[in-house]
Coordinates of C-alpha atoms in Angstrom, one line a residue:
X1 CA 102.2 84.0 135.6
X2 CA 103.1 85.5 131.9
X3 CA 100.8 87.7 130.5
X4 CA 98.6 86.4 127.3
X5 CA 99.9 87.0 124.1
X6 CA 98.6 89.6 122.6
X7 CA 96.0 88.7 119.6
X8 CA 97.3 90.0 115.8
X9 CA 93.6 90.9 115.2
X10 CA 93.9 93.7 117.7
X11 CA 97.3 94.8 116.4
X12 CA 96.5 94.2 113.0
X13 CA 93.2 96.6 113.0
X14 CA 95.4 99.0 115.5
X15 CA 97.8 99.6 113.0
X16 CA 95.6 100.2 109.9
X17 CA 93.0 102.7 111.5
X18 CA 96.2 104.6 112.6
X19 CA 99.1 104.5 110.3
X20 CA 99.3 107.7 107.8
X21 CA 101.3 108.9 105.4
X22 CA 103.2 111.0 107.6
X23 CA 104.4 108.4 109.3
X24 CA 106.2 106.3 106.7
X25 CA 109.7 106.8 105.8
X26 CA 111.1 107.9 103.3
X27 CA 112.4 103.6 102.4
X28 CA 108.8 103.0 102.8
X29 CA 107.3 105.4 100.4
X30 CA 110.0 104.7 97.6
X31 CA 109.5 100.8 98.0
X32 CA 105.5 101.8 97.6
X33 CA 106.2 103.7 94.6
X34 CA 108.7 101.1 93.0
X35 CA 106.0 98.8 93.5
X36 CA 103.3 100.7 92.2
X37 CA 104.8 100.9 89.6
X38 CA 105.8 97.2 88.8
X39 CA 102.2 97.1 89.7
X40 CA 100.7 98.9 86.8
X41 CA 103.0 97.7 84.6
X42 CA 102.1 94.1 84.7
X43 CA 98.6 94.6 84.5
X44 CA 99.4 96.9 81.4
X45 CA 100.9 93.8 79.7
X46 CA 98.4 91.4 80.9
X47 CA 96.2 92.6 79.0
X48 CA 98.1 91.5 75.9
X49 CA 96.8 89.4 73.2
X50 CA 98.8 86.6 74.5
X51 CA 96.8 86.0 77.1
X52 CA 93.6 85.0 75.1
X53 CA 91.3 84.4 78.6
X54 CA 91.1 88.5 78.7
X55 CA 88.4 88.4 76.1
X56 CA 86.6 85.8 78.3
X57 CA 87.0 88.0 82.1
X58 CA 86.5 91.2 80.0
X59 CA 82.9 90.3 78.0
X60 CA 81.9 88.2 81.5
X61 CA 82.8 91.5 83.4
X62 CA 80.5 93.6 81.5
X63 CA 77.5 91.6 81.7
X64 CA 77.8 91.4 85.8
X65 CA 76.8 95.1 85.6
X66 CA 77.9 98.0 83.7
X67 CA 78.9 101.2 85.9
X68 CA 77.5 105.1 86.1
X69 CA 79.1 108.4 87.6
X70 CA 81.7 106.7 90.0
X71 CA 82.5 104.0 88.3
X72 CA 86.0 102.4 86.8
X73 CA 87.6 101.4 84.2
X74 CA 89.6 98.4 82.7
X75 CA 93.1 99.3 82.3
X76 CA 94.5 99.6 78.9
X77 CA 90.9 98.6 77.2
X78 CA 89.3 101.1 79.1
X79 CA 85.6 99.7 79.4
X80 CA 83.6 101.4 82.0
X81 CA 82.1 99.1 84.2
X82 CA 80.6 98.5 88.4
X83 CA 83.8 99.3 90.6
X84 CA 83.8 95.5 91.6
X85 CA 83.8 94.4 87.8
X86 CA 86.4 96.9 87.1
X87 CA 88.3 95.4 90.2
X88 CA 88.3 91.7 89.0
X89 CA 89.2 92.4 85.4
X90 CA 92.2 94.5 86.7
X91 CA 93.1 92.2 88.9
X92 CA 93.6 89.1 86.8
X93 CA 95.0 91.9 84.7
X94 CA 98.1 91.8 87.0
X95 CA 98.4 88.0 87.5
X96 CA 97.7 86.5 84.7
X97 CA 101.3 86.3 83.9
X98 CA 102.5 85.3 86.9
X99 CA 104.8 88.5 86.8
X100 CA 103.5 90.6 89.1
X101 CA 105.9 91.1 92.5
X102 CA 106.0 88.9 95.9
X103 CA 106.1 88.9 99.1
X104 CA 108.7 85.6 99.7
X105 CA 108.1 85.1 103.1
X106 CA 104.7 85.3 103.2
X107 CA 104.0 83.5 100.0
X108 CA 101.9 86.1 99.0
X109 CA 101.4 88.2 95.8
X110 CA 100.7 91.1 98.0
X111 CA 100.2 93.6 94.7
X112 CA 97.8 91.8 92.7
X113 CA 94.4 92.3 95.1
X114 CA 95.9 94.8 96.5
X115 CA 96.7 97.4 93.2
X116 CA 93.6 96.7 91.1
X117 CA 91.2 97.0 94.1
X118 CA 92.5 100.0 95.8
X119 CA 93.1 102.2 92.1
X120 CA 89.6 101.0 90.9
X121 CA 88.5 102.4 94.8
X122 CA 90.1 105.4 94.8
X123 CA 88.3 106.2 91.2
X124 CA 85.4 105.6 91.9
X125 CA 85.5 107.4 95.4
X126 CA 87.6 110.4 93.4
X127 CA 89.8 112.8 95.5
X128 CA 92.2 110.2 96.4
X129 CA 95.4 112.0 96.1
X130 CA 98.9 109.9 95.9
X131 CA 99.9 110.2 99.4
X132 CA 96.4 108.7 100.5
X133 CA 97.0 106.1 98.0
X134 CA 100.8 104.8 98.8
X135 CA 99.8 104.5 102.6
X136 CA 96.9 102.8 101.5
X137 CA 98.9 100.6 99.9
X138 CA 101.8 100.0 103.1
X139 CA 98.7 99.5 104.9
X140 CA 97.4 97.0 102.5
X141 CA 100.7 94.9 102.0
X142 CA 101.5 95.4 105.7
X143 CA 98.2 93.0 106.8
X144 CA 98.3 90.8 103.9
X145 CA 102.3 89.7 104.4
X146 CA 101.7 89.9 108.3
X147 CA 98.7 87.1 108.1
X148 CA 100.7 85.3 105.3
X149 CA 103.8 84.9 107.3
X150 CA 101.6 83.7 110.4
X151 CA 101.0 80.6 108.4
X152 CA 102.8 77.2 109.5
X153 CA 101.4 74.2 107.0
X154 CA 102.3 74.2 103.4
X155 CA 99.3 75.8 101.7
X156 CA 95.9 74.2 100.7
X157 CA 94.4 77.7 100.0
X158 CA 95.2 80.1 97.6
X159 CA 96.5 82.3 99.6
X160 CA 98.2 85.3 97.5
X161 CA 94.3 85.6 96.8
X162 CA 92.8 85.7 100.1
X163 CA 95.6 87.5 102.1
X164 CA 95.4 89.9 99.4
X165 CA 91.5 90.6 100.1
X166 CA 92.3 90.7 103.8
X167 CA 95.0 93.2 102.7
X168 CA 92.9 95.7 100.3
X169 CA 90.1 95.9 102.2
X170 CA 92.4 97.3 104.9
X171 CA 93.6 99.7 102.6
X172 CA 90.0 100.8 100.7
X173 CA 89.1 101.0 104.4
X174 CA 91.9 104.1 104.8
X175 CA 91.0 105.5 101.1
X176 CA 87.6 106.2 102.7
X177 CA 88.9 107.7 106.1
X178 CA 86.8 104.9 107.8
X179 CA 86.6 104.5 111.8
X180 CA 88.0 101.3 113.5
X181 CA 84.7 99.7 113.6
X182 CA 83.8 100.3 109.7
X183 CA 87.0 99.0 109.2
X184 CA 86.6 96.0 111.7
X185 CA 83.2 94.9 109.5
X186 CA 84.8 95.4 106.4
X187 CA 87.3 92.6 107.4
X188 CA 85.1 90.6 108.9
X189 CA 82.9 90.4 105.9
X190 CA 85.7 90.3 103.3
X191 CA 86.3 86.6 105.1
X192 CA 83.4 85.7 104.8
X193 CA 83.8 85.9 100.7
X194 CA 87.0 84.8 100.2
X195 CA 87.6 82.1 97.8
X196 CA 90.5 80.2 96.2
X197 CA 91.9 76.6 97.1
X198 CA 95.5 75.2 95.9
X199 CA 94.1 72.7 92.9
X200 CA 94.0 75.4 90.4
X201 CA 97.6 75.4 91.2
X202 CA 98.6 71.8 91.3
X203 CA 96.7 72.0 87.5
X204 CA 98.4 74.6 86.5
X205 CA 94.8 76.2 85.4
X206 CA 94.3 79.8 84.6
X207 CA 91.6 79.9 87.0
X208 CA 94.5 80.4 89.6
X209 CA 94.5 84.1 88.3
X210 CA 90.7 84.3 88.1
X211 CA 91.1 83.4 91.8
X212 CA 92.9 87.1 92.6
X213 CA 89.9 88.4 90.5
X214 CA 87.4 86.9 92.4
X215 CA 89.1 88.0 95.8
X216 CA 89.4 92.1 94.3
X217 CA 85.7 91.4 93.4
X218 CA 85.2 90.7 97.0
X219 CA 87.4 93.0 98.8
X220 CA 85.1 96.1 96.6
X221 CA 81.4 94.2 97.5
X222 CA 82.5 93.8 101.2
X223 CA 84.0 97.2 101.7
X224 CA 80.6 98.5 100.3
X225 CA 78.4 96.4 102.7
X226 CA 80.6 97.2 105.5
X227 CA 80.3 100.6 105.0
X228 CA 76.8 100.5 104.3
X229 CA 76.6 99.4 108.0
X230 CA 76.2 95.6 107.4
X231 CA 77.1 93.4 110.7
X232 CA 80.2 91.0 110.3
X233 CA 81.7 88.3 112.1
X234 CA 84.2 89.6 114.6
X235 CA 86.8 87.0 115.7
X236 CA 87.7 87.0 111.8
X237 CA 91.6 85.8 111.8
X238 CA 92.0 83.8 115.3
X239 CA 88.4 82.7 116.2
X240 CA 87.4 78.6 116.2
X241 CA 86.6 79.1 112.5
X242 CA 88.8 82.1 111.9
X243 CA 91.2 82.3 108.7
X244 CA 94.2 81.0 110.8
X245 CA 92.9 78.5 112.0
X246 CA 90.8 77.3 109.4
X247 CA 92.3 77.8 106.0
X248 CA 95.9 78.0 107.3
X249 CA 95.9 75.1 110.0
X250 CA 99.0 76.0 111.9
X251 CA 100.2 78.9 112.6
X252 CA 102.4 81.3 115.0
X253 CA 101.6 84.8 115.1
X254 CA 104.7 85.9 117.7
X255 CA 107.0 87.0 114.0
X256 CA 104.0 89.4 112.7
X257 CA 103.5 90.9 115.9
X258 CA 107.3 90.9 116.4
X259 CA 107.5 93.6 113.3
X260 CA 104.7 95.2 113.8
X261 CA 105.8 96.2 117.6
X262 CA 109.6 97.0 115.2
X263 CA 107.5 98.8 112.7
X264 CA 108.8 97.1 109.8
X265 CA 106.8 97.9 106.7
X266 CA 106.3 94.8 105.1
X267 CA 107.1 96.4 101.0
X268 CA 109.9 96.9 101.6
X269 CA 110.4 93.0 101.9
X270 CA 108.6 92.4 98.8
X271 CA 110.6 91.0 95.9
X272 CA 110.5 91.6 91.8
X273 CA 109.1 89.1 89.4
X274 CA 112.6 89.3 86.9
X275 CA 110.4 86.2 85.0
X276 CA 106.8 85.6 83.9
X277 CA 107.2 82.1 85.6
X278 CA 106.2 80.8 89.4
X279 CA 108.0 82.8 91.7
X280 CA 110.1 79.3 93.2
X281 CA 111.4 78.7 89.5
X282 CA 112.9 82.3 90.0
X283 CA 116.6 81.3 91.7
X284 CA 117.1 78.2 89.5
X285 CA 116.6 80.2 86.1
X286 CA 118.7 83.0 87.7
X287 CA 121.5 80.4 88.8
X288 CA 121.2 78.9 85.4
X289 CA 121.3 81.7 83.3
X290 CA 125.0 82.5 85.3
X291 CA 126.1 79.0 84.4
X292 CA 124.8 79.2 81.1
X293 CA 126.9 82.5 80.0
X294 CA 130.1 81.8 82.3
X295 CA 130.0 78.5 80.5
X296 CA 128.7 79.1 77.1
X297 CA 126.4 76.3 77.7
X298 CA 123.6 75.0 75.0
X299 CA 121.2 72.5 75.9
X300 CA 122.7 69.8 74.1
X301 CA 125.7 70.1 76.1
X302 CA 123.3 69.4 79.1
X303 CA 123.5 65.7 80.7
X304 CA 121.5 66.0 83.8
X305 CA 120.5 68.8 86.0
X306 CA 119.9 68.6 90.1
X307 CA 118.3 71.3 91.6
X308 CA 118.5 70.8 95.5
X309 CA 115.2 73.1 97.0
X310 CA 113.2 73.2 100.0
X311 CA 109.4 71.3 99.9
X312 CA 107.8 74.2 98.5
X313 CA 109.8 74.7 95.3
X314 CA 109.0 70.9 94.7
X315 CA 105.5 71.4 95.0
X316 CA 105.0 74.7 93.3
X317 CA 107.3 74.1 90.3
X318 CA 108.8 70.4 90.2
X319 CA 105.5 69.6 88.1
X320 CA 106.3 67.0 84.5
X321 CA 106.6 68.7 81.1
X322 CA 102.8 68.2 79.0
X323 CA 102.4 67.9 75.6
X324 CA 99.9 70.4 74.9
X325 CA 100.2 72.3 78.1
X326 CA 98.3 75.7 78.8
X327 CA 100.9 78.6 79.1
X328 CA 99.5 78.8 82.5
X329 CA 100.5 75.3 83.4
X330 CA 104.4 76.1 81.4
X331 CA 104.5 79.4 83.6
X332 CA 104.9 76.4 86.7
X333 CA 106.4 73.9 84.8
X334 CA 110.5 74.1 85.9
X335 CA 111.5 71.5 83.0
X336 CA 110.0 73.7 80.1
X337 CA 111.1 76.8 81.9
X338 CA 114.8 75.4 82.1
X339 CA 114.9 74.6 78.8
X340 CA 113.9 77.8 77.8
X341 CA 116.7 79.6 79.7
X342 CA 119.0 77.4 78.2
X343 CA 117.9 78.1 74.5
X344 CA 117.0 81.9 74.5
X345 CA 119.5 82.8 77.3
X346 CA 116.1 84.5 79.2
X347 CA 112.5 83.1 80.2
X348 CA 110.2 86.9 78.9
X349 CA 106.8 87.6 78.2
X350 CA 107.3 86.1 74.6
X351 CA 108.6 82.5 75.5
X352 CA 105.2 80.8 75.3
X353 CA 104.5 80.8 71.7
X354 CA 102.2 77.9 70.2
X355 CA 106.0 77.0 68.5
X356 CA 107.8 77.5 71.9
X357 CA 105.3 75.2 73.8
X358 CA 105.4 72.5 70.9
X359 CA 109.4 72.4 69.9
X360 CA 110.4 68.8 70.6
X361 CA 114.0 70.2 72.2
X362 CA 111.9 71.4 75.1
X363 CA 110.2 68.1 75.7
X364 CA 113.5 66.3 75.1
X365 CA 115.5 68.1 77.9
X366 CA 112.6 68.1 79.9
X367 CA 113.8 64.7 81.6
X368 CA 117.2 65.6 82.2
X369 CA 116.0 68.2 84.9
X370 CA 115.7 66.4 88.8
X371 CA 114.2 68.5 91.8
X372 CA 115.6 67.1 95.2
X373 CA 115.3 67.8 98.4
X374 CA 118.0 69.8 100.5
X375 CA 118.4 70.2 103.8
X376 CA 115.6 73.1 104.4
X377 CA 112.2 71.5 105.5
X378 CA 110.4 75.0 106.2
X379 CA 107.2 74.3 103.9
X380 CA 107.0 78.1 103.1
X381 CA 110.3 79.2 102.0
X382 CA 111.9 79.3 98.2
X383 CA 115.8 79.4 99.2
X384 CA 118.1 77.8 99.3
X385 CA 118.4 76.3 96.6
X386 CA 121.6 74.5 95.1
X387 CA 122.2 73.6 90.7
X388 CA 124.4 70.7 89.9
X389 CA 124.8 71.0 86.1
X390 CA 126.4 67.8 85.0
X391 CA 127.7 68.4 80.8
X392 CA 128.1 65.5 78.7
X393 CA 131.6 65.6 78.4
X394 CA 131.7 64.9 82.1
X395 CA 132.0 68.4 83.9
X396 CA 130.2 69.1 86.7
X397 CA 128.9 72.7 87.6
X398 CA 127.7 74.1 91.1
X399 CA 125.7 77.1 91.9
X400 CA 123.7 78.4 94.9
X401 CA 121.5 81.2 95.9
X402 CA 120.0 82.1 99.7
X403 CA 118.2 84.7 97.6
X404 CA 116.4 85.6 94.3
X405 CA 117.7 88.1 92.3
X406 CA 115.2 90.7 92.7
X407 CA 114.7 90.2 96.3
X408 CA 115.5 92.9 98.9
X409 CA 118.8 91.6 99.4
X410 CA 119.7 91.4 95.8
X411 CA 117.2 94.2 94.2
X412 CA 116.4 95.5 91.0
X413 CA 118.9 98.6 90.0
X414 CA 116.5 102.1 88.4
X415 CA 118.0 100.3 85.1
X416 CA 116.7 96.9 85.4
X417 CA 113.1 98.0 86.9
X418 CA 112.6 100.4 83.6
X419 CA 113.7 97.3 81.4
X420 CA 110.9 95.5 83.1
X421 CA 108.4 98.4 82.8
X422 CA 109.2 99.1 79.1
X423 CA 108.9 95.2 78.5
X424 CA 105.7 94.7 80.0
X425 CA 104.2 97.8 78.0
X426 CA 105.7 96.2 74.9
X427 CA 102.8 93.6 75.6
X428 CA 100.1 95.6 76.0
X429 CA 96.8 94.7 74.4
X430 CA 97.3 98.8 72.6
X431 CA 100.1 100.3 71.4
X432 CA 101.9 102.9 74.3
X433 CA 103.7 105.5 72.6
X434 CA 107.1 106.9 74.0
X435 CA 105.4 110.1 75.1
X436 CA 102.7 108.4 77.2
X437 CA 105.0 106.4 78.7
X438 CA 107.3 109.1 79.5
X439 CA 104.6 110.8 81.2
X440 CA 103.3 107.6 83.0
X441 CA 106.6 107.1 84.5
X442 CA 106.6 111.0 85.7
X443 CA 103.4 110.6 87.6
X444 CA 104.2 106.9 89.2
X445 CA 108.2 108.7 89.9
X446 CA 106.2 111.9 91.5
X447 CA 103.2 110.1 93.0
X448 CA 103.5 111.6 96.4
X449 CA 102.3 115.0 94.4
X450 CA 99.7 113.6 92.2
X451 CA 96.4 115.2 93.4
X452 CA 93.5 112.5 92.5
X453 CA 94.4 109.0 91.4
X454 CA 92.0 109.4 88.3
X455 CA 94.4 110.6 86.4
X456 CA 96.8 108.4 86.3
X457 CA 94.3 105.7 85.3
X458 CA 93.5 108.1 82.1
X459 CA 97.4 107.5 81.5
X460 CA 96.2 103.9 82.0
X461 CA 93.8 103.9 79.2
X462 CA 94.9 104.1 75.5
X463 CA 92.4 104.2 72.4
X464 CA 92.1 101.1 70.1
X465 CA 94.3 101.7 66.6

């Protein structure tokens, strides 16, 4: 008779009361920091006049409770406000573009909860020195992609939102130094307040970012009830009406325990955002833009485009071009983000102007674009995919990808990750000189050896002109 599978709740707490920094590898650490730093970045520029919904989160924020002593701030803007206020703003902060980094196999934005709850916990906690903070942060990523890639059933949940609660309350958990069973109740009762469902997706809403803020609210107000002694359920992640089986339906937890038991941190699987667009539009814009400069192509020159993807890339991205549509809804949209590669020769922070949403050469290509199926039927993977590009004088053009440019097995060079970082700070709601930047970029490149994490959210902050 076999022995019974051993439970990834078990494992799962195992490996976050225990792991420290001493014990990550060198790999590990630099994927932290990369990602730390892609981290910050995007909520830097998500706090941009572009997205006008900042305004809303922000004044909302400060009249849920207004901070004192250890409290945090809101990046950029630097309003003082409760550490879970601070949390949410800085989390939708970091989403709100849809640039901010992910996990591929686990479907999961693993930064987004994850960065703005565990910065905004380590100021207000203080002392947190950079080591504490980047295994925080493999600890965090480590149980959020571990749950995510447990999953079997294409989603109905929001799950880069509640994976990522799951995620930083692990991590606030080793911030704090806690013992297994503060940590146990701090998971427990972050499930019990997770939120986000799928139809802010299918709508293309902006409320699908306000969904990671809600989650880095709760992963701050659990952590404090938790550690304030507060009973939680215990069978959290495989009970009768635990998050596997509940909110994901089907799953198989043999891969997670699988790298676990391999120790395979789980950042170092985690993959660049090289567009502010869904992260399954990612391989056809890349595939695309190849085309388009190999073959000097221009729209017009466009007859009919096939892009060949598995079920989730139809669901995610395959979505019909709207007159009038929110940028949050063209961020998803594949026709209008097609278009726009085709016309600008890249899809940036800049390409959803009023007069970039509107232009009528958009909306006319936007039915010459066809998402099929291929052969993959996994409902949670992006690649393969395959582009037939079909010209009007009869050509036809093939490309493929089994992986996304800015994936771990076709990454972003020093070069292209500081074109990223220098774009998104280009977007930021203030003006970031060359010399703050320059020393931003020393203490994310030296965070190992930065001695409380309050300081480089004063880096964070800049004064209104």
């Amino acid at each position: 008779m076999s022995a019974p599978m051993p439970r990834l709740t078990e494992a799962l707490v195992a490996h976050a009361a225990d792991l420290r920094y001493e014990d990550l590898s060198p790999e590990t650490i630099a994927a932290a920091k990369t990602f730390i730093m892609d981290g910050v970045a995007v909520g830097i520029a998500g706090s941009g006049p572009q997205v006008p919904l900042n305004k809303t989160v922000r004044d909302s924020a400060q009249t849920l409770g207004s901070g004192s002593g250890n409290d945090a701030r809101v990046w950029v803007t630097g309003e003082r406000l409760h550490a879970s206020s601070a949390a949410m703003v800085n989390g939708f902060q970091i989403h709100n573009q849809e640039f901010d980094c992910v996990h591929m196999p686990a479907v999961v934005h693993p930064m987004a909860v994850v960065l703005s709850s565990l910065v905004t916990a380590a100021e207000q906690r203080g002392g947190v020195d950079g080591k504490r903070l980047i295994a925080a942060v493999v600890i965090a990523v480590d149980v959020a992609a571990l749950i995510g890639i447990s999953g079997r059933a294409p989603m109905r949940f929001f799950r880069p939102a509640m994976c990522g609660a799951l995620g930083a309350v692990a991590g606030i958990a080793h911030l704090h130094g806690a013992d297994e069973a503060t940590l146990r109740r701090a998971l427990g009762l972050t499930y019990s307040h997770l939120s986000g469902t799928m139809q802010a997706h299918v709508e293309g809403s902006p409320t699908l970012a306000l969904q990671i803020a809600f989650n880095a609210r709760a992963a701050i107000t659990a952590w404090t009830l938790a550690n304030h002694g507060f009973p939680a359920p215990v069978d959290w992640l495989e009970g009768q009406f635990g998050y596997l089986r509940l909110i994901e339906g089907a799953f198989d937890t043999r891969p997670a325990l699988a790298a676990l038991a391999a120790g395979d941190a789980q950042i170092e699987q985690v993959s660049h955002k090289v567009f502010p667009t869904g992260g399954a539009a990612h391989a056809c814009l890349d595939m695309l833009r190849e085309l388009r400069e190999r073959e000097h192509l221009r729209i017009e020159d466009i007859a009919r485009i096939e892009l060949r993807a598995p079920p989730l890339v139809r669901r995610l991205v395959s979505r019909a071009y709207k007159a009038g549509m929110e940028t949050s809804y063209a961020r998803l949209c594949l026709p209008y983000l097609a278009g726009t590669m085709l016309i600008d020769g890249r899809v940036g922070l800049d390409a959803y102007s009023p007069e970039a949403l509107a232009d009528p050469v958009r909306a006319e290509f936007a039915n010459r674009l066809h998402v099929v199926p291929n052969a993959c039927d996994d409902p949670n993977a992006l690649v393969p995919q395959s582009l037939v590009v079909t010209t009007t004088d009869g050509r036809e053009l093939h490309n493929h990808r089994d992986a996304a440019l800015g994936s771990p097995e076709r990454p972003l060079n020093r070069s292209q990750q500081l074109e990223k970082f220098h774009h998104c700070l280009d977007h930021a709601a203030y003006p970031f000189d060359s010399a703050r930047r320059a020393e931003l970029l020393t203490v994310l490149d030296q965070l190992e050896a930065l001695d409380d994490v309050r300081r480089l959210v004063d880096l964070l902050i800049v004064e209104a002109p």
